[in-house]
Amino acid sequence: MIAGELITNNIPPLRTSDTVRKALDRMNEFKLYHLPIVNEVQYLGLVSEEELMAAKDTDTAIGALPLSLLSSFAFENAHIYEVIRLFSELQLSVVPVLDQQKNYLGVVYINHLLNFTANLYAVSEPGGIIVLSISNRNNSLAHMSQVVEAENAQILSSYVNSFPDSTRLEVTLKINKTDLSAIIASFERYDYEVKAVFNNSSHDDGSMDRFNSFMNYLNV
């Protein structure tokens, strides 16, 4: 997945001729705290709600203000991980997307990205979650898949979390079964440490809560 495939076009950019009031109203309308400023197709930068609220006269054109614009953006062919990095490191609510000539194409909206990531991690799919603690030398997803498939199940998604100054890894597996007892027993036979287990079904929104906690952990 690349940035250009997640562009949202229903959030219009600001122009330098727009007033502070109009900019703040638009941010309020879309529940954003950043918006791009664009003249024609030229991307000028991201303006923050905080800076606009410091303006003394809300009828002033934003182009007349000494704004400290963020120049951050992603090219349309950038991998989605680069977009996530920008959201996380800069605490953005939108990431502008440009073509190779640096013409403005649109933005990736944080809520759109969260929905995409939720689908990527099969958050809404019924099933169970197993968290394994393993050595980084034993990080073989192929073998974990074999253990799960031997119990007539499949891994829907997975995530690996590493820790500074540690050789241990946490591997989170989303599995398409809610009864995980046989799979847990198989992992333990192969000397995997089962650190946590979560069960959910299509009528249980626990996975979404855990996903939201995970995204908060990433500071996205």
Short mmCIF file of C-alpha atoms in Angstrom, two decimals:
data_model
loop_
_atom_site.label_atom_id
_atom_site.label_comp_id
_atom_site.label_asym_id
_atom_site.label_seq_id
_atom_site.Cartn_x
_atom_site.Cartn_y
_atom_site.Cartn_z
CA MET A 1 0.00 0.00 0.00
CA ILE A 2 1.33 3.44 -0.95
CA ALA A 3 0.35 6.96 0.09
CA GLY A 4 -1.39 7.76 -3.20
CA GLU A 5 -3.90 4.97 -2.60
CA LEU A 6 -5.06 6.49 0.69
CA ILE A 7 -5.61 10.07 -0.49
CA THR A 8 -8.74 11.80 0.80
CA ASN A 9 -10.07 14.49 -1.52
CA ASN A 10 -13.06 15.62 0.54
CA ILE A 11 -10.91 17.84 2.77
CA PRO A 12 -10.17 21.00 0.75
CA PRO A 13 -6.84 22.72 1.38
CA LEU A 14 -6.51 26.31 2.47
CA ARG A 15 -5.45 29.18 0.22
CA THR A 16 -3.29 32.09 1.28
CA SER A 17 -6.29 34.36 0.67
CA ASP A 18 -8.47 32.46 3.18
CA THR A 19 -9.02 34.19 6.50
CA VAL A 20 -8.00 32.83 9.88
CA ARG A 21 -11.69 32.45 10.73
CA LYS A 22 -12.32 30.34 7.62
CA ALA A 23 -9.28 28.17 8.37
CA LEU A 24 -10.37 27.55 11.97
CA ASP A 25 -13.95 26.82 10.88
CA ARG A 26 -12.68 24.25 8.40
CA MET A 27 -10.50 22.61 11.03
CA ASN A 28 -13.49 22.44 13.35
CA GLU A 29 -15.69 21.02 10.59
CA PHE A 30 -13.31 18.15 9.87
CA LYS A 31 -12.05 17.77 13.46
CA LEU A 32 -8.45 18.50 12.44
CA TYR A 33 -5.63 20.49 13.99
CA HIS A 34 -3.56 20.82 10.81
CA LEU A 35 -4.45 21.82 7.25
CA PRO A 36 -2.29 22.24 4.15
CA ILE A 37 -1.98 25.63 2.45
CA VAL A 38 -1.98 25.31 -1.34
CA ASN A 39 -1.95 27.87 -4.13
CA GLU A 40 -3.16 26.23 -7.34
CA VAL A 41 -1.15 22.99 -7.09
CA GLN A 42 1.82 24.43 -5.18
CA TYR A 43 2.08 23.02 -1.66
CA LEU A 44 3.26 25.71 0.77
CA GLY A 45 3.14 23.81 4.06
CA LEU A 46 0.96 22.73 6.98
CA VAL A 47 -0.53 25.29 9.33
CA SER A 48 -1.52 24.32 12.87
CA GLU A 49 -4.69 25.22 14.73
CA GLU A 50 -2.61 26.40 17.69
CA GLU A 51 -0.80 28.99 15.60
CA LEU A 52 -3.97 30.27 13.96
CA MET A 53 -5.68 30.68 17.32
CA ALA A 54 -2.88 33.02 18.36
CA ALA A 55 -3.84 35.48 15.59
CA LYS A 56 -5.30 38.74 16.94
CA ASP A 57 -7.67 39.34 14.02
CA THR A 58 -9.54 36.33 12.65
CA ASP A 59 -10.46 38.31 9.51
CA THR A 60 -6.79 38.50 8.51
CA ALA A 61 -5.77 36.45 5.47
CA ILE A 62 -3.51 33.61 6.52
CA GLY A 63 -1.04 34.62 3.80
CA ALA A 64 -0.46 37.89 5.68
CA LEU A 65 0.59 36.14 8.90
CA PRO A 66 4.18 35.22 9.87
CA LEU A 67 3.32 31.52 10.14
CA SER A 68 5.78 28.75 10.99
CA LEU A 69 4.57 26.24 8.43
CA LEU A 70 5.51 22.58 8.60
CA SER A 71 7.00 21.44 5.32
CA SER A 72 6.24 17.76 5.92
CA PHE A 73 4.66 15.64 3.17
CA ALA A 74 4.83 12.20 1.57
CA PHE A 75 5.29 11.45 -2.10
CA GLU A 76 2.43 9.55 -3.71
CA ASN A 77 4.59 6.43 -4.17
CA ALA A 78 5.81 6.41 -0.54
CA HIS A 79 5.06 3.24 1.43
CA ILE A 80 2.33 3.55 4.03
CA TYR A 81 4.94 3.02 6.76
CA GLU A 82 6.46 6.39 5.84
CA VAL A 83 3.03 8.01 6.26
CA ILE A 84 2.60 6.36 9.66
CA ARG A 85 6.06 7.59 10.67
CA LEU A 86 5.09 11.19 9.84
CA PHE A 87 1.83 10.92 11.79
CA SER A 88 3.68 9.47 14.78
CA GLU A 89 6.80 11.64 14.91
CA LEU A 90 5.09 14.97 14.17
CA GLN A 91 1.71 14.27 15.83
CA LEU A 92 -0.16 15.26 12.67
CA SER A 93 -3.85 14.92 11.87
CA VAL A 94 -3.26 14.91 8.10
CA VAL A 95 -0.27 14.15 5.88
CA PRO A 96 -0.15 15.99 2.52
CA VAL A 97 0.63 13.87 -0.53
CA LEU A 98 2.58 15.25 -3.51
CA ASP A 99 3.48 13.87 -6.93
CA GLN A 100 7.06 13.62 -8.15
CA GLN A 101 6.93 17.23 -9.38
CA LYS A 102 5.86 18.25 -5.87
CA ASN A 103 2.36 19.16 -7.00
CA TYR A 104 -0.30 18.81 -4.31
CA LEU A 105 -2.61 15.79 -4.73
CA GLY A 106 -4.53 15.60 -1.45
CA VAL A 107 -4.08 14.39 2.12
CA VAL A 108 -4.06 11.16 4.06
CA TYR A 109 -6.52 11.67 6.91
CA ILE A 110 -5.69 10.07 10.28
CA ASN A 111 -9.13 8.43 10.61
CA HIS A 112 -8.83 6.96 7.11
CA LEU A 113 -5.41 5.57 8.02
CA LEU A 114 -6.79 4.03 11.23
CA ASN A 115 -9.58 2.32 9.27
CA PHE A 116 -7.07 0.98 6.77
CA THR A 117 -4.80 -0.29 9.55
CA ALA A 118 -7.73 -1.90 11.35
CA ASN A 119 -8.54 -3.83 8.17
CA LEU A 120 -4.87 -4.69 7.71
CA TYR A 121 -4.73 -6.24 11.18
CA ALA A 122 -8.12 -7.98 10.75
CA VAL A 123 -9.39 -6.19 13.86
CA SER A 124 -13.08 -6.67 13.05
CA GLU A 125 -12.72 -10.33 12.09
CA PRO A 126 -13.93 -12.86 14.68
CA GLY A 127 -11.16 -14.88 16.28
CA GLY A 128 -8.68 -14.98 19.10
CA ILE A 129 -5.35 -13.35 19.89
CA ILE A 130 -2.23 -15.04 21.23
CA VAL A 131 0.81 -13.08 22.41
CA LEU A 132 4.06 -15.04 22.41
CA SER A 133 7.32 -14.09 24.10
CA ILE A 134 10.25 -15.50 22.13
CA SER A 135 13.97 -15.11 21.58
CA ASN A 136 14.86 -13.04 18.53
CA ARG A 137 16.73 -16.10 17.25
CA ASN A 138 13.48 -18.07 17.16
CA ASN A 139 11.44 -15.53 15.23
CA SER A 140 10.12 -17.86 12.52
CA LEU A 141 6.63 -16.87 11.43
CA ALA A 142 6.63 -19.86 9.09
CA HIS A 143 6.96 -22.24 12.04
CA MET A 144 4.30 -20.36 14.03
CA SER A 145 1.97 -20.68 11.02
CA GLN A 146 2.65 -24.42 10.87
CA VAL A 147 1.73 -24.77 14.56
CA VAL A 148 -1.53 -22.87 14.01
CA GLU A 149 -2.45 -24.60 10.75
CA ALA A 150 -1.85 -28.02 12.31
CA GLU A 151 -4.86 -27.22 14.50
CA ASN A 152 -7.03 -26.36 11.46
CA ALA A 153 -6.73 -22.60 11.98
CA GLN A 154 -5.08 -19.69 10.20
CA ILE A 155 -3.18 -16.56 11.21
CA LEU A 156 -5.17 -13.52 10.06
CA SER A 157 -2.52 -10.96 11.03
CA SER A 158 0.63 -10.66 13.10
CA TYR A 159 2.73 -8.02 14.77
CA VAL A 160 6.24 -8.15 16.26
CA ASN A 161 7.26 -5.85 19.10
CA SER A 162 10.93 -5.54 20.10
CA PHE A 163 12.40 -4.05 23.26
CA PRO A 164 15.55 -1.94 23.73
CA ASP A 165 18.51 -3.82 25.23
CA SER A 166 16.68 -7.12 25.09
CA THR A 167 16.90 -10.26 22.97
CA ARG A 168 13.21 -11.00 23.61
CA LEU A 169 10.40 -10.28 21.18
CA GLU A 170 6.64 -10.20 21.56
CA VAL A 171 4.74 -11.71 18.65
CA THR A 172 1.01 -11.00 18.52
CA LEU A 173 -1.04 -13.40 16.38
CA LYS A 174 -4.67 -12.83 15.37
CA ILE A 175 -6.16 -16.28 14.66
CA ASN A 176 -9.48 -17.15 13.02
CA LYS A 177 -10.64 -19.27 15.97
CA THR A 178 -12.03 -18.26 19.34
CA ASP A 179 -11.25 -21.58 21.01
CA LEU A 180 -7.48 -21.37 21.28
CA SER A 181 -6.83 -24.11 23.83
CA ALA A 182 -5.44 -26.66 21.36
CA ILE A 183 -3.25 -24.04 19.65
CA ILE A 184 -1.93 -22.80 22.99
CA ALA A 185 -1.08 -26.37 24.00
CA SER A 186 0.77 -26.87 20.70
CA PHE A 187 2.79 -23.70 21.18
CA GLU A 188 3.74 -24.78 24.69
CA ARG A 189 4.84 -28.21 23.40
CA TYR A 190 7.26 -26.39 21.13
CA ASP A 191 8.54 -24.37 24.13
CA TYR A 192 6.94 -21.08 23.10
CA GLU A 193 6.10 -18.84 26.04
CA VAL A 194 2.43 -17.86 25.79
CA LYS A 195 2.38 -14.44 27.43
CA ALA A 196 -1.29 -13.50 26.93
CA VAL A 197 -4.48 -14.79 25.32
CA PHE A 198 -7.57 -12.84 24.23
CA ASN A 199 -10.80 -14.26 22.85
CA ASN A 200 -13.40 -12.35 20.90
CA SER A 201 -16.18 -12.87 18.40
CA SER A 202 -17.96 -10.74 15.82
CA HIS A 203 -20.27 -9.60 18.62
CA ASP A 204 -17.43 -8.52 20.89
CA ASP A 205 -15.66 -5.23 20.24
CA GLY A 206 -12.71 -6.07 22.50
CA SER A 207 -10.34 -6.37 19.54
CA MET A 208 -11.12 -2.83 18.44
CA ASP A 209 -10.41 -1.55 21.94
CA ARG A 210 -7.09 -3.37 21.97
CA PHE A 211 -6.31 -2.06 18.49
CA ASN A 212 -7.00 1.51 19.60
CA SER A 213 -4.73 0.98 22.61
CA PHE A 214 -2.05 -0.35 20.28
CA MET A 215 -2.31 2.70 18.02
CA ASN A 216 -2.11 4.97 21.06
CA TYR A 217 1.00 3.06 22.12
CA LEU A 218 2.54 3.90 18.74
CA ASN A 219 1.56 7.56 19.34
CA VAL A 220 -0.26 7.63 16.00
#
